[in-house]
Coordinates of C-alpha atoms and ligand atoms in Angstrom, one line a residue:
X1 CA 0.0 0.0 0.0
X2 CA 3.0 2.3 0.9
X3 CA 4.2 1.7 -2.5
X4 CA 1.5 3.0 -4.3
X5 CA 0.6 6.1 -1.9
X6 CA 4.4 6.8 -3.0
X7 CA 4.2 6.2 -6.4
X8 CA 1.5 8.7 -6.7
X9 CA 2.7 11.3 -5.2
X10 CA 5.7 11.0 -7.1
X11 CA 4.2 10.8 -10.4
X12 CA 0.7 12.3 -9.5
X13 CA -1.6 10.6 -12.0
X14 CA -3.8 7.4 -11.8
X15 CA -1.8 5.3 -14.2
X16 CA 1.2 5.2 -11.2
X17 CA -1.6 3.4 -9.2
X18 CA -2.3 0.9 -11.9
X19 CA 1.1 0.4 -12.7
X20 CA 2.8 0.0 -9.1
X21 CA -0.4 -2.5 -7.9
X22 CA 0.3 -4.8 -11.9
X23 CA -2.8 -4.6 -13.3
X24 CA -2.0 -4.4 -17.2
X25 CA -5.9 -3.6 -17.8
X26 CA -6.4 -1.1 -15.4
X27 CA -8.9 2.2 -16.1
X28 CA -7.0 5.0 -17.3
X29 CA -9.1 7.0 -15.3
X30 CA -10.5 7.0 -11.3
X31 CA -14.2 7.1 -12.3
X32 CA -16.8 4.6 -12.0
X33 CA -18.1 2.6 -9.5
X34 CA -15.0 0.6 -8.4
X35 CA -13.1 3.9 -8.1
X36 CA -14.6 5.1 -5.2
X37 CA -12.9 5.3 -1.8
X38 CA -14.7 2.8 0.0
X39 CA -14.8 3.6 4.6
X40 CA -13.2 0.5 6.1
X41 CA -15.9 -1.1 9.0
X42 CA -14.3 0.5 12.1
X43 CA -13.0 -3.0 14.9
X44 CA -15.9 -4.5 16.5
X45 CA -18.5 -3.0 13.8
X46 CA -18.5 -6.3 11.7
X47 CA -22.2 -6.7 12.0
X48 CA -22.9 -3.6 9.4
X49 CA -21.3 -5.4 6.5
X50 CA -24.6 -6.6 5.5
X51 CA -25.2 -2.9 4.8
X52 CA -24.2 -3.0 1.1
X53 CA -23.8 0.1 -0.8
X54 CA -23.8 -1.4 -4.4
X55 CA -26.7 -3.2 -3.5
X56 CA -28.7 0.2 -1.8
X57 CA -27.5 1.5 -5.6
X58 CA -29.9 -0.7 -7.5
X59 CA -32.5 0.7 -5.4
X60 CA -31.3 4.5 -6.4
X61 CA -31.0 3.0 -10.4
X62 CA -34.8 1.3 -10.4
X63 CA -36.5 4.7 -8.7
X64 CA -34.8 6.8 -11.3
X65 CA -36.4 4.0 -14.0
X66 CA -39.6 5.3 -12.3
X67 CA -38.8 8.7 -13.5
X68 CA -37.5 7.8 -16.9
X69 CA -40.8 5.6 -17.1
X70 CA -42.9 8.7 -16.4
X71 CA -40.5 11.4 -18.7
X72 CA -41.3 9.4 -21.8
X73 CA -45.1 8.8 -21.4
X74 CA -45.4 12.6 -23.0
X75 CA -43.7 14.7 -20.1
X76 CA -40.6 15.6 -22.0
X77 CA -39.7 18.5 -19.8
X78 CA -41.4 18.3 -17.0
X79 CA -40.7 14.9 -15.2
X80 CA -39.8 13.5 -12.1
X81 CA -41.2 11.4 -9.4
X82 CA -43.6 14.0 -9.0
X83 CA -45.9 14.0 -6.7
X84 CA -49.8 13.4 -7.6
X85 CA -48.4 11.8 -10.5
X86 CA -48.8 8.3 -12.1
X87 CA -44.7 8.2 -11.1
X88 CA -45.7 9.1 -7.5
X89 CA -48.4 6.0 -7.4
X90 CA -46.0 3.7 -9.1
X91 CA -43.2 5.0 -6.3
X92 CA -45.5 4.0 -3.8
X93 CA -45.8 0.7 -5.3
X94 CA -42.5 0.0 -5.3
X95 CA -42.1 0.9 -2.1
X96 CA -44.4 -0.4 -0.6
X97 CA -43.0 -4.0 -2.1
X98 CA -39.7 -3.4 -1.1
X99 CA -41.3 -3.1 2.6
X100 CA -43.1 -6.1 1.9
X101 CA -40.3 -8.0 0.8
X102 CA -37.7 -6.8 3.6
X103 CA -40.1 -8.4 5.8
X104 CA -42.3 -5.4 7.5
X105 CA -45.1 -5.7 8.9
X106 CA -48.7 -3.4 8.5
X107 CA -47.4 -2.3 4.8
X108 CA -49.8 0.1 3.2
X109 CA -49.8 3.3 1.3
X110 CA -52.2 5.9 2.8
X111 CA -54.0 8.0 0.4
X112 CA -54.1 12.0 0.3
X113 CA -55.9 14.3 -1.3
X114 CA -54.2 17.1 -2.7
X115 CA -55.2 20.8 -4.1
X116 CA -54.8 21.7 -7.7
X117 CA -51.5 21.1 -8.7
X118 CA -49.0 22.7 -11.1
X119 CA -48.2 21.2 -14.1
X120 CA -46.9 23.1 -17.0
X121 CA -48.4 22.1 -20.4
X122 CA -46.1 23.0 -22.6
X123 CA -43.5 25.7 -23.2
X124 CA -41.0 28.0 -25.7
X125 CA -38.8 30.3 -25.7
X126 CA -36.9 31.7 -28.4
X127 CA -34.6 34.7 -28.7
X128 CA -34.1 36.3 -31.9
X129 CA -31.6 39.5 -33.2
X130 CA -29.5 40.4 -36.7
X131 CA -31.1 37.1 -38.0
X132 CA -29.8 35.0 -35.8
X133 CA -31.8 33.0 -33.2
X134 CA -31.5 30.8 -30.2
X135 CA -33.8 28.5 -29.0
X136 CA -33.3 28.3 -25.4
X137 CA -34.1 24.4 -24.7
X138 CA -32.8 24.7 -21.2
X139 CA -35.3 27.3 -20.0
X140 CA -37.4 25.5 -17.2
X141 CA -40.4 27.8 -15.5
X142 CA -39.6 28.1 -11.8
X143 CA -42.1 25.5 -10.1
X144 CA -45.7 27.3 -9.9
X145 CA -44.7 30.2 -12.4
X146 CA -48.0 31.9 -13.6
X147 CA -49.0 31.2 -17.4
X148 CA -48.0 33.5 -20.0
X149 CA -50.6 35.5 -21.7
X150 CA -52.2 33.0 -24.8
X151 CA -50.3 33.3 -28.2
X152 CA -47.4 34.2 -25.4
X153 CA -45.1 37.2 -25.5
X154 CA -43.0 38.9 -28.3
X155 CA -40.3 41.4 -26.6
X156 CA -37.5 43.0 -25.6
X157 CA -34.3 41.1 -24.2
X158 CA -32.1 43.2 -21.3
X159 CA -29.5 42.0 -20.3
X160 CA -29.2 42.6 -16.2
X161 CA -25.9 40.9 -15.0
X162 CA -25.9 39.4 -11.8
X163 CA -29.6 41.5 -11.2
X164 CA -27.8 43.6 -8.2
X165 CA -29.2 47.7 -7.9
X166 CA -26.3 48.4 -10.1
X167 CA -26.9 46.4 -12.8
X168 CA -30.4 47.6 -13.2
X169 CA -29.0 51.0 -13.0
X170 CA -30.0 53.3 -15.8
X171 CA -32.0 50.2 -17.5
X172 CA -35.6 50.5 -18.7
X173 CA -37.2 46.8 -17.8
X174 CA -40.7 47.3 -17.9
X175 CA -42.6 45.0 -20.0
X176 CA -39.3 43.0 -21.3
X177 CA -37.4 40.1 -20.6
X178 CA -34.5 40.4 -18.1
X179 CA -31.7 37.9 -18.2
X180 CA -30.0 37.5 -14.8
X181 CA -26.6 35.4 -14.3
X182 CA -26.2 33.2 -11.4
X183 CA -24.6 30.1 -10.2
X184 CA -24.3 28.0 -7.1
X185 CA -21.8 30.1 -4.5
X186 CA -22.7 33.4 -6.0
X187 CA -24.2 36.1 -3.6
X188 CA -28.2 36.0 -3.6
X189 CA -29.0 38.8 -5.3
X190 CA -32.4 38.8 -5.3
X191 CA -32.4 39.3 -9.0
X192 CA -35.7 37.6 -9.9
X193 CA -37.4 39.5 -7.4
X194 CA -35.8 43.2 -8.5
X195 CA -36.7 42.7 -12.2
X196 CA -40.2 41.6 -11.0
X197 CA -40.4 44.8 -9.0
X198 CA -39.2 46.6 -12.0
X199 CA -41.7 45.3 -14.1
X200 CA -40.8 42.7 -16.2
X201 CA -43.1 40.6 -18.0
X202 CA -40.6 37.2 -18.0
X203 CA -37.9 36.9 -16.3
X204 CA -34.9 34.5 -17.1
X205 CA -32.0 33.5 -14.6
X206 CA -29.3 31.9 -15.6
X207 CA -27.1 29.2 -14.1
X208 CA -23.9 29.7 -15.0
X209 CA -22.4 26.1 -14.4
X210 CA -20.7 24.5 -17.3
X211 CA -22.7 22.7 -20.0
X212 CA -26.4 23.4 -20.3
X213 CA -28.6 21.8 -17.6
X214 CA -32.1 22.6 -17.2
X215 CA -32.4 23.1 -13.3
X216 CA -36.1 22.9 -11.8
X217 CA -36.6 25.6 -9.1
X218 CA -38.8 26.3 -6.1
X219 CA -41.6 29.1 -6.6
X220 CA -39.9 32.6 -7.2
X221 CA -43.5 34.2 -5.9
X222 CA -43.1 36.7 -8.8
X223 CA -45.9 38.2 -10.9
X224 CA -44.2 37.8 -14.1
X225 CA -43.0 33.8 -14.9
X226 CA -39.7 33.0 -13.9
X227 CA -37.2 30.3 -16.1
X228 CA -33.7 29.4 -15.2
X229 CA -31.5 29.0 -18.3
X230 CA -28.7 26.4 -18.8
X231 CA -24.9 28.1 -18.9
X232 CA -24.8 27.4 -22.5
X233 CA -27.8 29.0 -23.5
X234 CA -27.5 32.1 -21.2
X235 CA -24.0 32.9 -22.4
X236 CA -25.4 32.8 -26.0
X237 CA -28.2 35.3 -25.6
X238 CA -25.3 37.1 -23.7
X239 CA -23.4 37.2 -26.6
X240 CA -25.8 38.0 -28.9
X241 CA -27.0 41.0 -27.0
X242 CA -23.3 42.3 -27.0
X243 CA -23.0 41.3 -30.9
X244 CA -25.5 44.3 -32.0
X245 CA -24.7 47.8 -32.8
X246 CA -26.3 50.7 -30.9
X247 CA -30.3 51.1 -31.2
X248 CA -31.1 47.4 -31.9
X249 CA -32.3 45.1 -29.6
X250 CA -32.6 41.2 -28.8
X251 CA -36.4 40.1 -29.3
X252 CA -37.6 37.0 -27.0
X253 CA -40.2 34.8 -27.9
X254 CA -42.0 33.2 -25.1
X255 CA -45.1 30.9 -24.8
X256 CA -46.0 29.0 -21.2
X257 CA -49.1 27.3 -20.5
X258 CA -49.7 25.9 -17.2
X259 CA -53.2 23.7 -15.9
X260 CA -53.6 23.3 -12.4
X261 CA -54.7 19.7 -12.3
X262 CA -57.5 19.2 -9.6
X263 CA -58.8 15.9 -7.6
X264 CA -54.9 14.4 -7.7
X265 CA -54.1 12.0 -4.7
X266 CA -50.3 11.1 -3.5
X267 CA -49.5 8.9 -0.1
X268 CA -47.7 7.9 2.9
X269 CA -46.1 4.5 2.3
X270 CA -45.7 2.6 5.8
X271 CA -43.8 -0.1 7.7
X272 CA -43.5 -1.5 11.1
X273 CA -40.8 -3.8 12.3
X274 CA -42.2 -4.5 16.2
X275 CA -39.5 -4.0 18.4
X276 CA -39.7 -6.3 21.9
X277 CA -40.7 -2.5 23.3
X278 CA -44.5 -0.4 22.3
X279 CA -41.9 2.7 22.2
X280 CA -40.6 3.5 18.6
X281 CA -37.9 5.0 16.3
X282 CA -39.0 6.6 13.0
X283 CA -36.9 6.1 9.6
X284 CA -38.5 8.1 6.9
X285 CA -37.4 9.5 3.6
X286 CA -38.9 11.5 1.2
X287 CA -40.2 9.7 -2.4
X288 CA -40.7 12.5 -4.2
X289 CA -38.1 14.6 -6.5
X290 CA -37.4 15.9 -10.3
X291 CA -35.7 14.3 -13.2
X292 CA -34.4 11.2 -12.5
X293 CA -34.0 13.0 -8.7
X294 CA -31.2 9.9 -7.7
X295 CA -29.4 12.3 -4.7
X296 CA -32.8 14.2 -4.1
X297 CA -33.9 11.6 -2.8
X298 CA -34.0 8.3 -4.2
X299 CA -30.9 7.7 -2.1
X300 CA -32.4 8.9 1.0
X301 CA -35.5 6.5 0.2
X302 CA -32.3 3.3 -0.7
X303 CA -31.0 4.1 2.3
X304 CA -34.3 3.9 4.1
X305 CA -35.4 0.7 2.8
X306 CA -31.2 -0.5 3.3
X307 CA -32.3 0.0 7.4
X308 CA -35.3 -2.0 7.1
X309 CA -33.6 -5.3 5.6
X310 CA -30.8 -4.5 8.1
X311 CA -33.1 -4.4 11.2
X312 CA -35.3 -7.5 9.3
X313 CA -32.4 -10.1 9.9
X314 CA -32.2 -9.2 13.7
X315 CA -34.0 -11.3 15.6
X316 CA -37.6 -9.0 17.4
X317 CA -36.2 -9.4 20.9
X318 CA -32.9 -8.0 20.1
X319 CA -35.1 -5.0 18.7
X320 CA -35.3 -2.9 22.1
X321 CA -37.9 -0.2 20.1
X322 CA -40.5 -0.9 17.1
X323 CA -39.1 0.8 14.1
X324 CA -41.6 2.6 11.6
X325 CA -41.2 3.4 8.0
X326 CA -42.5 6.1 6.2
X327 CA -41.9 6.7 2.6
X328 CA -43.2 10.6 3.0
X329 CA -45.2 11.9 -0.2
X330 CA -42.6 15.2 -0.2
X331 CA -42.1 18.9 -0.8
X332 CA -41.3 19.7 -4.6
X333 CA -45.0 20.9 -4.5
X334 CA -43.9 23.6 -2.2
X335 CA -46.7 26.5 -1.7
X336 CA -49.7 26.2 -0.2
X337 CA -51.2 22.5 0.0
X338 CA -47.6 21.0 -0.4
X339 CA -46.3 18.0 2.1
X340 CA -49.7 17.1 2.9
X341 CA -48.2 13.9 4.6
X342 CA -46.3 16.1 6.6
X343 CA -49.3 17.9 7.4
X344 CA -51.3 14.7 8.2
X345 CA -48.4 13.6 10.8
X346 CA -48.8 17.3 12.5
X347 CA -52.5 16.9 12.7
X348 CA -52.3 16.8 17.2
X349 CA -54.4 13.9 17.5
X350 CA -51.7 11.9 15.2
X351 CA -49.1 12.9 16.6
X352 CA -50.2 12.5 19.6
X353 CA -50.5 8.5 19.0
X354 CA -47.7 8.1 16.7
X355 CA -45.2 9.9 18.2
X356 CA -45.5 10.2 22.4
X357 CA -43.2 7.3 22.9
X358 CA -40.5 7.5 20.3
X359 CA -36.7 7.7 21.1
X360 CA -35.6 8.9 17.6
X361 CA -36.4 10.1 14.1
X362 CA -34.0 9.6 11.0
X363 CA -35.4 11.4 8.0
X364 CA -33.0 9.9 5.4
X365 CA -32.8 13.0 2.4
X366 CA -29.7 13.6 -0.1
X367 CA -27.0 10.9 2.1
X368 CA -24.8 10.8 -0.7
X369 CA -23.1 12.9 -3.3
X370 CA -20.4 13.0 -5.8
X371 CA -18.0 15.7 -4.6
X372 CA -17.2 17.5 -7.9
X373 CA -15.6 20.8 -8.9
X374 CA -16.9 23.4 -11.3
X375 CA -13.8 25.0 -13.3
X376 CA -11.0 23.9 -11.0
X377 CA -8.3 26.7 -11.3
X378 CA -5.3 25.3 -13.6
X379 CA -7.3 22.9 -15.1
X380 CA -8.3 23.3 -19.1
X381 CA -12.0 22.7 -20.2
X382 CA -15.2 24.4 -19.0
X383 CA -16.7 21.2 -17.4
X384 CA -17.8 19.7 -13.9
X385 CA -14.7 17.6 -12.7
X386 CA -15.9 14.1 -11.1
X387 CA -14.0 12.9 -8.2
X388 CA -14.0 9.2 -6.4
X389 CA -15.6 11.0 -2.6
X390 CA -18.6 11.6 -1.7
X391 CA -19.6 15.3 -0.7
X392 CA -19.8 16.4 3.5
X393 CA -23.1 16.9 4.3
X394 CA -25.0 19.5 6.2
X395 CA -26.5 17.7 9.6
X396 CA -28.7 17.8 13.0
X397 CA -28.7 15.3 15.7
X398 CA -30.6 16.5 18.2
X399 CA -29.9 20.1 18.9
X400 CA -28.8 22.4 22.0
X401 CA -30.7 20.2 24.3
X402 CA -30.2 16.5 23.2
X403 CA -26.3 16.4 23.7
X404 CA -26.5 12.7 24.2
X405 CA -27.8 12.3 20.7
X406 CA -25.4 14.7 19.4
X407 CA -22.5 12.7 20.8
X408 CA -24.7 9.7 19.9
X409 CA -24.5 11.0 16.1
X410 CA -21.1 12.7 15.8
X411 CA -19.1 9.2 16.7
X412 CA -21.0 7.1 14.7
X413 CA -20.7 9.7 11.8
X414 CA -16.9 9.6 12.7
X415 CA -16.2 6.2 13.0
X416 CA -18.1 5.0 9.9
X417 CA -16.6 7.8 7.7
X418 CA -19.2 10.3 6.8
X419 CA -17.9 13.8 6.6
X420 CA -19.7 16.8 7.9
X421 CA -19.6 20.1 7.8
X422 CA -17.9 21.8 10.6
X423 CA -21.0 23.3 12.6
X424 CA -24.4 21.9 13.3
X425 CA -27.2 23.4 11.2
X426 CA -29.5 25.3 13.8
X427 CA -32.8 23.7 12.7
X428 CA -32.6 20.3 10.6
X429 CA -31.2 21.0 6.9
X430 CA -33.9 22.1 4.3
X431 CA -36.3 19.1 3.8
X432 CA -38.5 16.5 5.6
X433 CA -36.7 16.5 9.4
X434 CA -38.3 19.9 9.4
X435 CA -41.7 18.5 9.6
X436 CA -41.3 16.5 12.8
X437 CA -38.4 17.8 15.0
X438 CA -39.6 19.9 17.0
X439 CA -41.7 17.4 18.5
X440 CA -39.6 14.5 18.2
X441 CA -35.4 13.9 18.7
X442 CA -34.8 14.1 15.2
X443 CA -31.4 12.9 12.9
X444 CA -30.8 14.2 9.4
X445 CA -27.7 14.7 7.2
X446 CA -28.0 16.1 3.8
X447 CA -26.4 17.9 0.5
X448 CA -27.5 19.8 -2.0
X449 CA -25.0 20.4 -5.1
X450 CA -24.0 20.8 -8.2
X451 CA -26.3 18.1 -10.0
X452 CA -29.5 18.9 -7.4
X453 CA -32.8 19.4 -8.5
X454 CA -31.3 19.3 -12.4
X455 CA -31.7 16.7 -15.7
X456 CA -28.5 15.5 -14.9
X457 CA -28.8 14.2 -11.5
X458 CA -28.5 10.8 -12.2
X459 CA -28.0 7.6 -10.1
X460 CA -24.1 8.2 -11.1
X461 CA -24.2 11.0 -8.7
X462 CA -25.1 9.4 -5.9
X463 CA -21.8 7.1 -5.1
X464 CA -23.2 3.7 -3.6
X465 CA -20.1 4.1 -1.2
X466 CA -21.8 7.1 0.5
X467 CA -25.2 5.5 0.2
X468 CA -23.4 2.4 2.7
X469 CA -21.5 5.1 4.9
X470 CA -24.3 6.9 5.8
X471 CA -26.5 4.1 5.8
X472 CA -24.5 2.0 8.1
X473 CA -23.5 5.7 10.5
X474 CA -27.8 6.2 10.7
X475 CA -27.6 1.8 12.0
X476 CA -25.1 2.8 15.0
X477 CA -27.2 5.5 15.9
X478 CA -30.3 3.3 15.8
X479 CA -28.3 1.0 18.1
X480 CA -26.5 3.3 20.3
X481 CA -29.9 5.4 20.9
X482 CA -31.6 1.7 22.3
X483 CA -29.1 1.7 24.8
X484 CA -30.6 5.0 26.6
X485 CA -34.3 5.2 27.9
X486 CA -36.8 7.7 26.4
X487 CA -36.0 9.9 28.6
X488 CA -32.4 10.8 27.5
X489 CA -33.7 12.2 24.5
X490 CA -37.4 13.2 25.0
X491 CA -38.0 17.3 25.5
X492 CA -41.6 19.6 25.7
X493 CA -42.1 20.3 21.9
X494 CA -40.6 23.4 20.4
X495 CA -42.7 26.6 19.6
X496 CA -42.6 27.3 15.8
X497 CA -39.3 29.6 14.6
X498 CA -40.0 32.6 13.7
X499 CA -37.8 32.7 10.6
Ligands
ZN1 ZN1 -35.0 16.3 -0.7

């Protein structure tokens, strides 16, 4: 081992690993699967080697089939496991099998209603100057973005930077099209919001990561519709806006119709595995997301269903606390009427009888990520840069007043090799642990990068070794919590934040 460690440094490139270890057919490269640094099972932790990354990965590869499935029964560009959805009832399904077959008892899938919900019909959006034009096939309508008028919009393009005060300054926007520039690390600008106050009548943001990925967003709550743009596309209207002499402008063509879809349902998919104990320990995970949504969140969901065929092998009496499954119906919908499960389980007479004995919650969302590098300095080409690790995640065990599940969490975390950002979010990370945690002792790790929420977040960015990491760290904690009564980790339920 010494040899190689040496040999690369020395000669700095992957071939000096291939060559010093003798394999004559070795990849000329570190990427794929078998390139991944894989966490050795800390002494004494033999037991979790039946939690199998590459094996959680299938699970990750058939939810993203889901997706695929849906995207090419006529939902070119808007597609996902989305929920009300026939890929949110065939997610359920699954689920609800792979609960079955892990050997869980009281398996069913819950029905909700849900309000009218967004779905884009179809969509265009052209931009046009000195003869030249650019269809902009990246542009995606921020989720719940109103329709454009029919027969859609014919008008001015202005460019507006990064959409800070100064680059509106001295620029006319009302009743145009603004293109704003932004990209993951930039400073929130508010952009969308200031050409909305401005008057705009579409407004176009543009994420400047290499290649040309349409990104789904969250609502912008702006009058005028809201796309983002791919980096490719953005940079062209860019240029094409610089290209023109004085006096003429960029014309953009836009069209959006959206229906909101009434009567939909979506569910709660559930599990028990009775514990020798009435108290419990929740494992849930969110099923919905867009695209093929592999890191957000069928990992989170391969991860939860990787616990349940764990804690399926162990013998009931060895169980101290009954663990409960829920494959939650999600957010994406955000807005009013979204995460109706979420709502359901907050209803006080539900959580009341679900939740006055339990000892945990694990809400299993994004556990694994390829770390990757936009434009690494000295390196040629404008691309995203793959590496073999998995990304540190954001994380809450707990909180100020559960110390003993913070220690709980932090060694196992340690010990089983997930990395973590250096502080403690104050609440849990952005998703589903904010749904329960005030009112229960709640565990969540989670990332959101380069690849989330776009067309390109496929099950190749979620590395099945930080799929087994995770999976195996959120097993300790499992096991570490039965060791302590209720009361180590029970506290009076938080008031609401503020902000
Ligand atoms: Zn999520």
């Amino acid at each position: 081992m010494r040899k190689v460690l040496i040999s690369v440094l020395m000669l700095g490139s992957a071939w000096a690993v291939t060559t010093a270890i003798g394999h004559t057919q070795a990849p000329a490269t570190m990427s794929g699967p078998d390139a991944l640094l894989e966490w050795p099972l800390p002494p004494g932790a033999q037991a979790y080697a039946k939690i199998d990354g590459r094996h959680l990965h299938r699970y990750v590869e058939e939810q993203a089939a889901i997706a695929r499935r849906y995207r090419d029964q006529g939902h070119p560009k808007f597609w996902g496991r989305i929920i009300g959805s026939s890929a949110d009832a065939e997610s359920a399904g699954w689920l609800a099998a792979k609960f079955t077959s892990s050997g869980l008892t009281d398996v069913r899938v819950q029905p909700l209603d849900l309000s009218p919900q967004w779905f884009p019909q179809q969509w265009a959006v052209t931009v046009t100057a000195g003869g030249k034009t650019i269809v902009l096939e990246s542009a995606q309508p921020d989720y719940r973005a109103a329709a454009l008028p029919a027969g859609g919009i014919d008008v001015e393009a202005v460019y507006a930077g990064l959409g800070s005060e100064a680059d509106f300054s001295g620029k006319d926007v009302k009743g145009k099209a603004v293109f704003t520039y932004t990209m993951l690390g930039a400073p929130n600008e508010n952009a969308v919001k200031r050409a909305d106050d401005k008057g705009a009548v579409a407004i176009f943001e543009v994420d400047m990561q290499p290649g040309n990925m349409r990104y789904q967003a969250y609502p912008s709550n702006t009058k005028a519709p809201a796309f983002t743009v791919g980096g490719d596309d953005g940079l062209a209207v860019r240029d094409l806006i610089a290209s023109l002499p004085p006096g003429q402008s960029v014309r953009v063509k836009a069209t959006l119709d959206v229906q909101m879809v009434p009567n939909l349902k979506t569910a709660l998919v559930w599990g028990t595995l009775p514990g020798a104990t009435d108290e419990t320990i929740y494992i849930v995970a969110h099923r919905d997301g867009w695209f093929e949504a592999s890191g957000d969140n069928a990992g989170g969901v391969a991860s939860m269903v990787g616990l349940a065929e764990y804690y399926a092998t162990i013998p009931r009496a060895q169980r101290r606390r009954t663990l409960v499954f829920i494959g939650l119906d999600g957010h994406h919908n955000t807005g009013p009427g979204s995460a109706v499960g979420g709502v359901w389980l907050n209803e006080p007479a539900n959580k009341a009888k679900l939740f006055a004995k339990t000892a945990l919650s694990i809400n299993c969302e994004h556990p694994s990520t390829i770390q990757t590098y936009v434009r690494p300095r000295y390196l040629a080409g404008d691309v995203v840069r793959w590496s073999n690790m998995y990304t540190a995640q954001q994380w809450y065990a707990g909180g100020p007043t559960r110390p003993e599940l913070t220690a709980i969490a932090l060694k196992a975390f340690k010990e089983f090799g997930v990395p973590l950002l250096s502080e403690p979010n104050p609440r849990p990370p952005a998703g589903d642990l904010g749904r329960l945690y005030r009112f229960t002792p709640g565990v969540a790790t989670s990332e959101f990068f380069h690849y989330f929420h776009t067309d390109r977040e496929t099950p190749e960015t979620v590395p099945w070794t930080g799929l087994q990491a995770t999976t195996r760290a959120y097993a300790k904690i499992i096991d570490d919590v039965n060791t302590q009564p209720l009361s180590t980790f029970q506290r009076p339920e938080e008031s609401v934040p503020t902000r």
